[in-house]
Short mmCIF file of N, CA and C in Angstrom, two decimals:
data_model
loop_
_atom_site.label_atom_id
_atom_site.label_comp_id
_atom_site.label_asym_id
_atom_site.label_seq_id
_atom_site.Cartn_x
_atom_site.Cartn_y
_atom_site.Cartn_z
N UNK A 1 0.75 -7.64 -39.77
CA UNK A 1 1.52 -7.66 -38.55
C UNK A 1 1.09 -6.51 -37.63
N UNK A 2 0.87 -5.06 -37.83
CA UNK A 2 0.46 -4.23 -37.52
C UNK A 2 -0.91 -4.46 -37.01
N UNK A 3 -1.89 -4.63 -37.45
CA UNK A 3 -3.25 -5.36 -37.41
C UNK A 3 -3.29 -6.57 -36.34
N UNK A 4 -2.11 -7.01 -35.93
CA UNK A 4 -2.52 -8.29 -35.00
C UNK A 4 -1.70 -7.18 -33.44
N UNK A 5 -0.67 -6.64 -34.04
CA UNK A 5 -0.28 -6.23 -32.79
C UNK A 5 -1.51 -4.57 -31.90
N UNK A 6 -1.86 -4.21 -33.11
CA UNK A 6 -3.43 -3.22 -32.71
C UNK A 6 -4.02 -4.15 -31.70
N UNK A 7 -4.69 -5.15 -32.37
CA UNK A 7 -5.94 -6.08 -31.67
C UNK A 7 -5.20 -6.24 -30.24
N UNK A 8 -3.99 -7.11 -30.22
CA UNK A 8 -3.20 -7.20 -28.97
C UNK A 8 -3.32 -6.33 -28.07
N UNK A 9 -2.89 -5.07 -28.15
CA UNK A 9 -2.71 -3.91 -27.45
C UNK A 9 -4.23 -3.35 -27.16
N UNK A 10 -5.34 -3.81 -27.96
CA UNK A 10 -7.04 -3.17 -27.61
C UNK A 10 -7.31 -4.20 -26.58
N UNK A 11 -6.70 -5.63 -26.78
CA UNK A 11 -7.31 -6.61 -25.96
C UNK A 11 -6.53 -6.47 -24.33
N UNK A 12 -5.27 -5.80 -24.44
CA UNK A 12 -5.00 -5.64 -22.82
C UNK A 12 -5.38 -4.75 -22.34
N UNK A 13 -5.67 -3.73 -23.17
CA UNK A 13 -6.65 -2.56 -22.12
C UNK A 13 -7.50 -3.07 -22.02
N UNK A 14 -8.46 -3.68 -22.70
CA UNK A 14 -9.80 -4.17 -22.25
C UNK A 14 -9.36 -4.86 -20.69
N UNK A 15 -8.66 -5.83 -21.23
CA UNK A 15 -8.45 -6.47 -19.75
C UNK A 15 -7.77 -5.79 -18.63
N UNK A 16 -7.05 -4.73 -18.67
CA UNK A 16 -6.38 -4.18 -17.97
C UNK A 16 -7.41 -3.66 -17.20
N UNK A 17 -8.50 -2.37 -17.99
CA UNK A 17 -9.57 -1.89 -17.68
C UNK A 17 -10.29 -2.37 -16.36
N UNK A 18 -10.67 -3.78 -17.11
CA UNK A 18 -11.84 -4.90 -16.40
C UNK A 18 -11.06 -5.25 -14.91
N UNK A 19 -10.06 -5.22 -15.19
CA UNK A 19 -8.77 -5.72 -13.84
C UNK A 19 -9.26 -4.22 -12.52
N UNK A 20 -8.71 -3.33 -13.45
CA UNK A 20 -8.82 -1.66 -12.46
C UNK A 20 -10.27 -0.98 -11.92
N UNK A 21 -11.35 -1.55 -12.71
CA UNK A 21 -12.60 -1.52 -12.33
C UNK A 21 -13.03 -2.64 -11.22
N UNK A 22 -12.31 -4.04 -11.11
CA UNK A 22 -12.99 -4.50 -10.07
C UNK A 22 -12.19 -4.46 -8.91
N UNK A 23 -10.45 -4.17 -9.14
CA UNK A 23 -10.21 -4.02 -8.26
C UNK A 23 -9.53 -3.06 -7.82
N UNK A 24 -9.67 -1.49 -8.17
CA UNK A 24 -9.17 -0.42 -7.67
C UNK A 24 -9.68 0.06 -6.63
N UNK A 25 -11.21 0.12 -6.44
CA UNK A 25 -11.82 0.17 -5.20
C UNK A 25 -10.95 -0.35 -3.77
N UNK A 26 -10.84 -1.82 -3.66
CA UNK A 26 -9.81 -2.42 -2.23
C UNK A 26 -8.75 -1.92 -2.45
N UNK A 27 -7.68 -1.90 -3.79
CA UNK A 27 -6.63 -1.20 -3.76
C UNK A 27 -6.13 -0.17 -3.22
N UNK A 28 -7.37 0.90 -3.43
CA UNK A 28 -7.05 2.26 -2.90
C UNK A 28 -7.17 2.22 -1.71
N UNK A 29 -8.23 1.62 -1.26
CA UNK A 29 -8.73 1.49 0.47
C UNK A 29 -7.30 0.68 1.08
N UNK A 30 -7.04 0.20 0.54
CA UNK A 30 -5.62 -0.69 1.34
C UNK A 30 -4.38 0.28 1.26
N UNK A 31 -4.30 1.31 0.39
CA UNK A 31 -3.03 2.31 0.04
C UNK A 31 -3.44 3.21 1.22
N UNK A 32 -4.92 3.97 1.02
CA UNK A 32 -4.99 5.23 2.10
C UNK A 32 -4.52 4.47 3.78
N UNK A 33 -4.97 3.09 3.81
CA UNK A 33 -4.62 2.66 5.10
C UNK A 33 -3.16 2.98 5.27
N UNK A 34 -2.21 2.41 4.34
CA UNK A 34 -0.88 1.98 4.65
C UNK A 34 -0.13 3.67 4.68
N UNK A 35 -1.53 4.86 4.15
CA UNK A 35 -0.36 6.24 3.90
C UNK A 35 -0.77 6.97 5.62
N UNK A 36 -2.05 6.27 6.20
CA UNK A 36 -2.86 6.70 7.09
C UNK A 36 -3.39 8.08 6.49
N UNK A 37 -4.12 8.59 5.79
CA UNK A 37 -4.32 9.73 5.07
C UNK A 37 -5.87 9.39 5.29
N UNK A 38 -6.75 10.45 5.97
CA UNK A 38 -8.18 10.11 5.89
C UNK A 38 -9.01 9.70 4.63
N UNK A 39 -9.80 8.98 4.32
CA UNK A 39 -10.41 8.45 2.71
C UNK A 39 -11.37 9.67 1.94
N UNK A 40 -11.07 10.78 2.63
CA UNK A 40 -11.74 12.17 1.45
C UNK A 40 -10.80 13.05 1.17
N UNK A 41 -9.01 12.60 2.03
CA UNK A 41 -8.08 13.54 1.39
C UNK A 41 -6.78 12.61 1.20
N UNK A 42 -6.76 11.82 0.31
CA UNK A 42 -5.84 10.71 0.50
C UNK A 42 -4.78 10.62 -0.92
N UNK A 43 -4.31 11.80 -1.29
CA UNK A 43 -3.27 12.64 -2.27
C UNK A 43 -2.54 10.88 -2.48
N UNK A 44 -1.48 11.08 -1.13
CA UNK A 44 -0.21 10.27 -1.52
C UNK A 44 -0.82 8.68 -1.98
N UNK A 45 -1.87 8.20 -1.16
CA UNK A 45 -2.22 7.18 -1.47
C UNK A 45 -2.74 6.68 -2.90
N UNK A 46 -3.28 7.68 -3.72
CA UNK A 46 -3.77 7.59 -4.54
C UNK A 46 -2.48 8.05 -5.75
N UNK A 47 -1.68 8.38 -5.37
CA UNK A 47 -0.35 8.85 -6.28
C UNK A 47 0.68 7.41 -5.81
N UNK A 48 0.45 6.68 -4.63
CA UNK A 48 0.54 4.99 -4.86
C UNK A 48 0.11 4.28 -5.48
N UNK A 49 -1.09 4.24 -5.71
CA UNK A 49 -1.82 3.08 -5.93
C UNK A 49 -1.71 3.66 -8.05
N UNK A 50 -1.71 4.74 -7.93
CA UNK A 50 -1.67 4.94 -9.61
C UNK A 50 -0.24 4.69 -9.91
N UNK A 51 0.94 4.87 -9.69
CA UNK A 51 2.35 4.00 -9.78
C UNK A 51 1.87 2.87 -9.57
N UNK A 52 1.61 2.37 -8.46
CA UNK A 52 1.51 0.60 -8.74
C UNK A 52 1.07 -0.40 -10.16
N UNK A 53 -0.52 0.44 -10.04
CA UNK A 53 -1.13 0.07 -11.48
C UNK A 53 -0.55 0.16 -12.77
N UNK A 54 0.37 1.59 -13.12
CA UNK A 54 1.31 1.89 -14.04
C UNK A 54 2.20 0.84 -14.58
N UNK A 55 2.52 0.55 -12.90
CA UNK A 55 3.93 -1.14 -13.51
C UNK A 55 3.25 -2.49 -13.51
N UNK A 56 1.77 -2.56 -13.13
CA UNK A 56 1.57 -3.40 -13.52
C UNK A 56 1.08 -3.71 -14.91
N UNK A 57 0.27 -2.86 -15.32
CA UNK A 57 0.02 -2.64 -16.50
C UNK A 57 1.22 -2.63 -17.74
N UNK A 58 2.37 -1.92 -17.18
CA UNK A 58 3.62 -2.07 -17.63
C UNK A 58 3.86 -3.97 -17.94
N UNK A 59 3.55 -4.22 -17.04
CA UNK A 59 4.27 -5.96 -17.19
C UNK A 59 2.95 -6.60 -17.27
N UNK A 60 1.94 -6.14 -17.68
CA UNK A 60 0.65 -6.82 -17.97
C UNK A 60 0.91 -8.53 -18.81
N UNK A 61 1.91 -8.09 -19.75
CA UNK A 61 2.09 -9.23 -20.73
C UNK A 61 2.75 -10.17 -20.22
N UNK A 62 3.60 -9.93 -19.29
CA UNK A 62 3.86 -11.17 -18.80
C UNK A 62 3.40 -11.84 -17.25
N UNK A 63 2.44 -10.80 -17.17
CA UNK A 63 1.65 -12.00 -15.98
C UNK A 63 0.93 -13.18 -16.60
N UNK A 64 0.80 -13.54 -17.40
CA UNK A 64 -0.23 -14.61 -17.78
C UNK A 64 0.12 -15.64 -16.84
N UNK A 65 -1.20 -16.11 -16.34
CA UNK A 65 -1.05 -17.02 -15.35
C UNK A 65 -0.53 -16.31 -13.68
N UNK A 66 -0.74 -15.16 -14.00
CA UNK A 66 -0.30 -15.04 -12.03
C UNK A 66 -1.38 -13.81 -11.79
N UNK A 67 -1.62 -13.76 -10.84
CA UNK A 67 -2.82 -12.76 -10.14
C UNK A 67 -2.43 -11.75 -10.13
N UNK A 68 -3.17 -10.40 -11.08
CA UNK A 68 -2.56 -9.23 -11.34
C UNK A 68 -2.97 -8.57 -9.96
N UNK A 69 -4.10 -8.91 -9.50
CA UNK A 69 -4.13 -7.84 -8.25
C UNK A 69 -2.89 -8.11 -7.01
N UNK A 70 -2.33 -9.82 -6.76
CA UNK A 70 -1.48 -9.73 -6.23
C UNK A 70 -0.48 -9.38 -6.30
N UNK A 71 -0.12 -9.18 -8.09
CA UNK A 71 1.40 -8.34 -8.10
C UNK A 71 1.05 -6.99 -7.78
N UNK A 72 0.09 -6.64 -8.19
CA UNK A 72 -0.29 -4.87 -7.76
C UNK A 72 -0.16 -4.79 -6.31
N UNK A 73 -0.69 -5.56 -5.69
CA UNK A 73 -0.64 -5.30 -3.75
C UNK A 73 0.83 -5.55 -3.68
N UNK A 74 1.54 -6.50 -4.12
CA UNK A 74 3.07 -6.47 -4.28
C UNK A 74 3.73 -5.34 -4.08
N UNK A 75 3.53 -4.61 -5.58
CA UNK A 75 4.32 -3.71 -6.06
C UNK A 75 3.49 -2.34 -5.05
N UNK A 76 2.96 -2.12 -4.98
CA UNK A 76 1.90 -0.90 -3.92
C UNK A 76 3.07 -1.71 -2.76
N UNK A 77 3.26 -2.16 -2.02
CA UNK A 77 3.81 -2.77 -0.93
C UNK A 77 4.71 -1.76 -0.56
N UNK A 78 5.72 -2.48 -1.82
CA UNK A 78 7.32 -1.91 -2.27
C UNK A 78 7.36 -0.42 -2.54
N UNK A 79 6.14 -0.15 -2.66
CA UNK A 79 6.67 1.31 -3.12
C UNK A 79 6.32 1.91 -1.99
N UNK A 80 5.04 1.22 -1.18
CA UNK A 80 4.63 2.52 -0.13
C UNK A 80 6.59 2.17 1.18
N UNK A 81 7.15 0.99 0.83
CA UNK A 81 8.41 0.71 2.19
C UNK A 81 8.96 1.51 1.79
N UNK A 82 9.65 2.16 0.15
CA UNK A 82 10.67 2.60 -0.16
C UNK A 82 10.32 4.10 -0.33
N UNK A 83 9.13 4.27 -0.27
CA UNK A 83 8.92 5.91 -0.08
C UNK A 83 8.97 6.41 1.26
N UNK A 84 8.44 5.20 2.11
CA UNK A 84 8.48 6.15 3.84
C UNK A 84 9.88 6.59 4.06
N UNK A 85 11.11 6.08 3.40
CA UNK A 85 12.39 6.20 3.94
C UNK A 85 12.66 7.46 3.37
N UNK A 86 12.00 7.80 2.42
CA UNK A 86 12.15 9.24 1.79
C UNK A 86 11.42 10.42 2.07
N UNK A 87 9.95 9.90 2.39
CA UNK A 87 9.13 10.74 2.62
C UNK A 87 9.28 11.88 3.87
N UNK A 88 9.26 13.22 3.38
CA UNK A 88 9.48 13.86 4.19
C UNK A 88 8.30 14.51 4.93
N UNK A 89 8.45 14.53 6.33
CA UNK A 89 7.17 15.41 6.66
C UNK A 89 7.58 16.37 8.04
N UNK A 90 6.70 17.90 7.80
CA UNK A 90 7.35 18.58 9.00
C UNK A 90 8.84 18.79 8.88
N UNK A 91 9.74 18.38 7.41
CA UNK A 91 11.06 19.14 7.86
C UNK A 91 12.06 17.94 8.62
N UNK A 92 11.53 16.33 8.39
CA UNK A 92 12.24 15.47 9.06
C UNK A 92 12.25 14.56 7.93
N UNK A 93 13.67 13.34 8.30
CA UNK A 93 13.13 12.19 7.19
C UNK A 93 12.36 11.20 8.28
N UNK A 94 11.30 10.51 8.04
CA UNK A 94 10.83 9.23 8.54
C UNK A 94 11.36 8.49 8.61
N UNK A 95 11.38 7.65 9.50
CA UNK A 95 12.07 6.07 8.99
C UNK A 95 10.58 5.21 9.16
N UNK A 96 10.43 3.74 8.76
CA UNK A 96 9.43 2.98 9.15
C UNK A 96 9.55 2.25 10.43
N UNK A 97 10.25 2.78 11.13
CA UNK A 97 10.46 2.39 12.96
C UNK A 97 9.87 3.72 13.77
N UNK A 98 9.70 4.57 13.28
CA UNK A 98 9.15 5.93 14.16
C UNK A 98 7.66 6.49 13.72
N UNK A 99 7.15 6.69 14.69
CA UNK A 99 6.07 7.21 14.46
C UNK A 99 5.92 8.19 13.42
N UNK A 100 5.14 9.04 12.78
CA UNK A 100 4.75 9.61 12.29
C UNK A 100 4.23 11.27 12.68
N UNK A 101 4.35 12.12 12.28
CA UNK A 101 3.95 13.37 13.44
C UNK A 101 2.47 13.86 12.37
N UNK A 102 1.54 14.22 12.89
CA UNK A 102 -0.13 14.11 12.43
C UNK A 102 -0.38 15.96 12.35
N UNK A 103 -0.59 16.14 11.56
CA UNK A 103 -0.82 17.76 12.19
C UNK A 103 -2.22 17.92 12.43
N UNK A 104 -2.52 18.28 13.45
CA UNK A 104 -4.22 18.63 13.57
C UNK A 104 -4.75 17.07 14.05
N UNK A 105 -4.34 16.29 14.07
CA UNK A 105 -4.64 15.05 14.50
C UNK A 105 -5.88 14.72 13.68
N UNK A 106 -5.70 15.07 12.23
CA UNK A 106 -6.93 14.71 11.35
C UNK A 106 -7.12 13.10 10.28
N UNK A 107 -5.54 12.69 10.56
CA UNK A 107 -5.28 11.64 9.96
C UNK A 107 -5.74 10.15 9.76
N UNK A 108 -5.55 9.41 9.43
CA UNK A 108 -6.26 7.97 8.92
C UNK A 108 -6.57 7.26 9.95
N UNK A 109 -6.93 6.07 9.71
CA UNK A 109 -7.51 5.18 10.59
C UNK A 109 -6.36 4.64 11.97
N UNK A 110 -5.07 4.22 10.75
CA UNK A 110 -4.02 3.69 11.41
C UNK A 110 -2.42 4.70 11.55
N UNK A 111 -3.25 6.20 11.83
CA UNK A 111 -2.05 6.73 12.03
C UNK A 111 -1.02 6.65 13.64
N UNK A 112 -1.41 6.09 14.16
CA UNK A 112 -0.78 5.69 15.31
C UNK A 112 0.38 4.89 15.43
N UNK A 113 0.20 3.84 14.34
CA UNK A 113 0.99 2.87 14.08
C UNK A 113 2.00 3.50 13.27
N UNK A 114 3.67 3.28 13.32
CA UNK A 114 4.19 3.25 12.48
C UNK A 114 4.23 2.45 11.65
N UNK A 115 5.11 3.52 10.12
CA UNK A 115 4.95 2.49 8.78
C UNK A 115 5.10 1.46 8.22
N UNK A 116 6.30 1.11 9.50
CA UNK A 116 6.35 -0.79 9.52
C UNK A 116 4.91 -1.35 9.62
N UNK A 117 4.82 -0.60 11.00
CA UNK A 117 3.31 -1.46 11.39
C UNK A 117 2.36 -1.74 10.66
N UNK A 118 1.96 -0.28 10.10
CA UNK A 118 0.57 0.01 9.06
C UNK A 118 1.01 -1.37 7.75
N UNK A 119 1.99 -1.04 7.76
CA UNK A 119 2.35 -2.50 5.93
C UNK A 119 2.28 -3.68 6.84
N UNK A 120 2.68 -4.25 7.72
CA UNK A 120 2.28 -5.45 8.47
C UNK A 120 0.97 -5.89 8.46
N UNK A 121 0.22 -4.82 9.20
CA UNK A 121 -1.13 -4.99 9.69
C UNK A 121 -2.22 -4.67 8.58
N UNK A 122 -1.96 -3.68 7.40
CA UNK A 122 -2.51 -3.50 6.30
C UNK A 122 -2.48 -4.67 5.40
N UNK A 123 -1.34 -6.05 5.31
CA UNK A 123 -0.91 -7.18 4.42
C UNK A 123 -1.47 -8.13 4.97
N UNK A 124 -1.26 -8.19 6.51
CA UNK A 124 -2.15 -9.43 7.23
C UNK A 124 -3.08 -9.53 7.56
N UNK A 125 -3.66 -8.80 8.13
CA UNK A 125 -5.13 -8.42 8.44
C UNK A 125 -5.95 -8.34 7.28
N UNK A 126 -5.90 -7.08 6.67
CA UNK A 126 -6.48 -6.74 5.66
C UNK A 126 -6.13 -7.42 4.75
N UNK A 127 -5.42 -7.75 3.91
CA UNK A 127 -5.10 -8.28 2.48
C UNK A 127 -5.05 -10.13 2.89
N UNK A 128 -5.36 -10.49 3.87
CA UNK A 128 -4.73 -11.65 4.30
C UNK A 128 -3.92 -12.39 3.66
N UNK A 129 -2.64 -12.36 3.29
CA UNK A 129 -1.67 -12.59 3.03
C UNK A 129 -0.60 -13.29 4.61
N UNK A 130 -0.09 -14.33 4.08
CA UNK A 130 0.09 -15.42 4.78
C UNK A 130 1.38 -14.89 5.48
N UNK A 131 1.70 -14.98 6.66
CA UNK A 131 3.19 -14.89 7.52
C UNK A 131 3.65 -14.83 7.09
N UNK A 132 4.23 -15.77 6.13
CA UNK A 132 5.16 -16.15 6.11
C UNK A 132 6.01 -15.74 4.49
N UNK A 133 4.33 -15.30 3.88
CA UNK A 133 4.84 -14.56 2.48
C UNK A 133 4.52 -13.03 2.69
N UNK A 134 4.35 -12.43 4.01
CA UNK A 134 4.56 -11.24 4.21
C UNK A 134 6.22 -10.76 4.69
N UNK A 135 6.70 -12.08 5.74
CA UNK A 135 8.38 -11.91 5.58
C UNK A 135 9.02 -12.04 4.37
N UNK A 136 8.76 -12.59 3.71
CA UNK A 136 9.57 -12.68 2.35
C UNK A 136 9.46 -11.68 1.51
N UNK A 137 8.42 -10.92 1.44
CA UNK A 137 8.13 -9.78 0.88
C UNK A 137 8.68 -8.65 1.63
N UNK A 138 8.78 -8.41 3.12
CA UNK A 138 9.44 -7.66 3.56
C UNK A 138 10.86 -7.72 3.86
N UNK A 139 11.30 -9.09 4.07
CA UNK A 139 12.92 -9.54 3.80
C UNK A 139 13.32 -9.11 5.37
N UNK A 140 12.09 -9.62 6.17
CA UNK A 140 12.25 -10.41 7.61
C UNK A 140 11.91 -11.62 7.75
N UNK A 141 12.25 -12.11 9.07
CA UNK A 141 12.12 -13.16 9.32
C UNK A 141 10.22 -13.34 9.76
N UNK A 142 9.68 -14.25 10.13
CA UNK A 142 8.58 -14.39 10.07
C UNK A 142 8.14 -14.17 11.78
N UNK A 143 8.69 -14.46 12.56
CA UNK A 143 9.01 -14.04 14.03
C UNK A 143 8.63 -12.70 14.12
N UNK A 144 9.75 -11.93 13.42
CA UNK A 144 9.63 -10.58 13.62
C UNK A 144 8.44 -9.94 12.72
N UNK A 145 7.86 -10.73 11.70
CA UNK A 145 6.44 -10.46 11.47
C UNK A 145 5.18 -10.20 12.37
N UNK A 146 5.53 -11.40 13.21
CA UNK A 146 4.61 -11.84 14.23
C UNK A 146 4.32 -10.94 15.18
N UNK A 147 5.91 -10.28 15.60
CA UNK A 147 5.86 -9.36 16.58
C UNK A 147 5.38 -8.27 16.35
N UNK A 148 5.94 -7.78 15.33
CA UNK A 148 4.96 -6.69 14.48
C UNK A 148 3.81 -6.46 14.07
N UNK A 149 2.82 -7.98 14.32
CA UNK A 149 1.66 -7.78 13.68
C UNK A 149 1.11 -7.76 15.23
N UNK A 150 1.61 -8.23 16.08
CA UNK A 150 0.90 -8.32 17.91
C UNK A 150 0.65 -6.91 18.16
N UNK A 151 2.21 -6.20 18.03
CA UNK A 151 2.00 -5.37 18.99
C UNK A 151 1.43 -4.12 18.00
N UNK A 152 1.18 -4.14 16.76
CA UNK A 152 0.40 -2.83 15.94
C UNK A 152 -1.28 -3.16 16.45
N UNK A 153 -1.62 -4.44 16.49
CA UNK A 153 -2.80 -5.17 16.84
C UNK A 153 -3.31 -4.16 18.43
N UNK A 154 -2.58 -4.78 19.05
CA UNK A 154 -2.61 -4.16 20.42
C UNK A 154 -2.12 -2.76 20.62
N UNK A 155 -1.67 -1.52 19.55
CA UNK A 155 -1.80 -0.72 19.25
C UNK A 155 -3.09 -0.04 19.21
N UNK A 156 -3.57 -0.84 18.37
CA UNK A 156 -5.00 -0.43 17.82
C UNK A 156 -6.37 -0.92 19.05
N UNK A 157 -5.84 -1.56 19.82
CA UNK A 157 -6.72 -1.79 20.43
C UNK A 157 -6.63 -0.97 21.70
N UNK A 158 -5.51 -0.61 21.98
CA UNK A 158 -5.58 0.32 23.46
C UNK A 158 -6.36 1.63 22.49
N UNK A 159 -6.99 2.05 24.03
CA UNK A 159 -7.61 4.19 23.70
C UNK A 159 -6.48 4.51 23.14
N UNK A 160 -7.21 5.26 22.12
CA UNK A 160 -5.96 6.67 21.69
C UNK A 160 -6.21 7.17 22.43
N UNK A 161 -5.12 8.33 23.07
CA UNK A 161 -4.59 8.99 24.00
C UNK A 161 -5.56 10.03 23.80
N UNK A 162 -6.06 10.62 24.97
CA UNK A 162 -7.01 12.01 25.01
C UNK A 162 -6.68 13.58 24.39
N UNK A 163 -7.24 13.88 23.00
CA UNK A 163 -7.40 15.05 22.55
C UNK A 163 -6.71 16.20 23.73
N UNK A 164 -5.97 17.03 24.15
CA UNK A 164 -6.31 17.80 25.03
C UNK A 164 -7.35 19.21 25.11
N UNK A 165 -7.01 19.31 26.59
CA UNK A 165 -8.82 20.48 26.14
C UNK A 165 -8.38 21.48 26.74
N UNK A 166 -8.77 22.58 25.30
CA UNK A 166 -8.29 23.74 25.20
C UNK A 166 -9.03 24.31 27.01
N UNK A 167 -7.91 25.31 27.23
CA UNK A 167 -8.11 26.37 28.26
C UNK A 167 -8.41 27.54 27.57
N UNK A 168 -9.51 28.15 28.59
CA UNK A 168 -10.08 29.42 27.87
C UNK A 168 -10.17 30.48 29.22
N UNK A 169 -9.81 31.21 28.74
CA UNK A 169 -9.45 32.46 29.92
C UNK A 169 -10.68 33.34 29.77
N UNK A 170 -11.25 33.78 30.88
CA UNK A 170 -12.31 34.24 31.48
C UNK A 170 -12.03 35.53 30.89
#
């Protein structure tokens, strides 16, 4: 009995392994997006994406039959919504309706966007994941998906706003 439950437990790391090797690479790249954290200093994202993997690996045994990387982008989802409400930065709480404050303006690709936005536009765009199972996952309506995915879109597409330039006294 011991002997079958060993083999068991060698055979889901193997697979677990084989799972985190092909797909931790997009994983992480999809977390640093959603933390906006540049991809050579990307702490929180990578302290996401290793919780995510944790519970999936946790419930490894009973995915049989369902796409572990999609419960992982799942669960990475859920954790990056329920941390922005906590996450503190600068001495404030965030919400995922307000921007974000950048120090040094050194931050990610999509720090412009708030954290609604970035999980919208990080699920649809990037992960292409369908309307309509991005509202259900966020527990909106699919409308207000839509709107959210327009106007982060058109976010990203206007100039960021001009650096200002330092004055230097003679």
């Amino acid at each position: 009995m011991r002997e079958r439950q060993a083999v068991r437990h060698r055979r889901r790391a193997r697979e677990f392994e084989a799972f985190v090797a092909g797909a931790a690479g997009r994983l992480l790249h999809a977390a640093t997006l959603l933390t906006a954290e540049p991809p050579d200093d990307n702490a929180r994202a990578r302290q996401l994406l290793t919780a995510a993997l944790a519970r999936t690996y946790a419930d490894w045994e009973r995915l049989r039959g369902e796409d572990p990387y999609d419960h992982t982008r799942q669960e990475l989802a859920a954790r990056f919504a329920r941390t922005t409400w906590r996450y503190h930065q600068h001495g404030r709480l965030c919400s995922p309706h307000h921007r974000e404050p950048v120090a040094g303006g050194g931050g990610g690709l999509l720090e412009r966007l708030t954290p609604q936005e970035r999980l919208v536009l990080v699920l649809r765009l990037y992960e292409g994941v369908a309307e309509e199972q991005t509202a259900a996952q966020l527990g909106l309506p699919a409308e207000r998906v839509r709107a959210i995915c327009t106007r982060a879109t058109a976010a990203m597409r206007s100039t960021p706003p001009a650096p200002a330039a330092e004055v230097t006294a003679p």
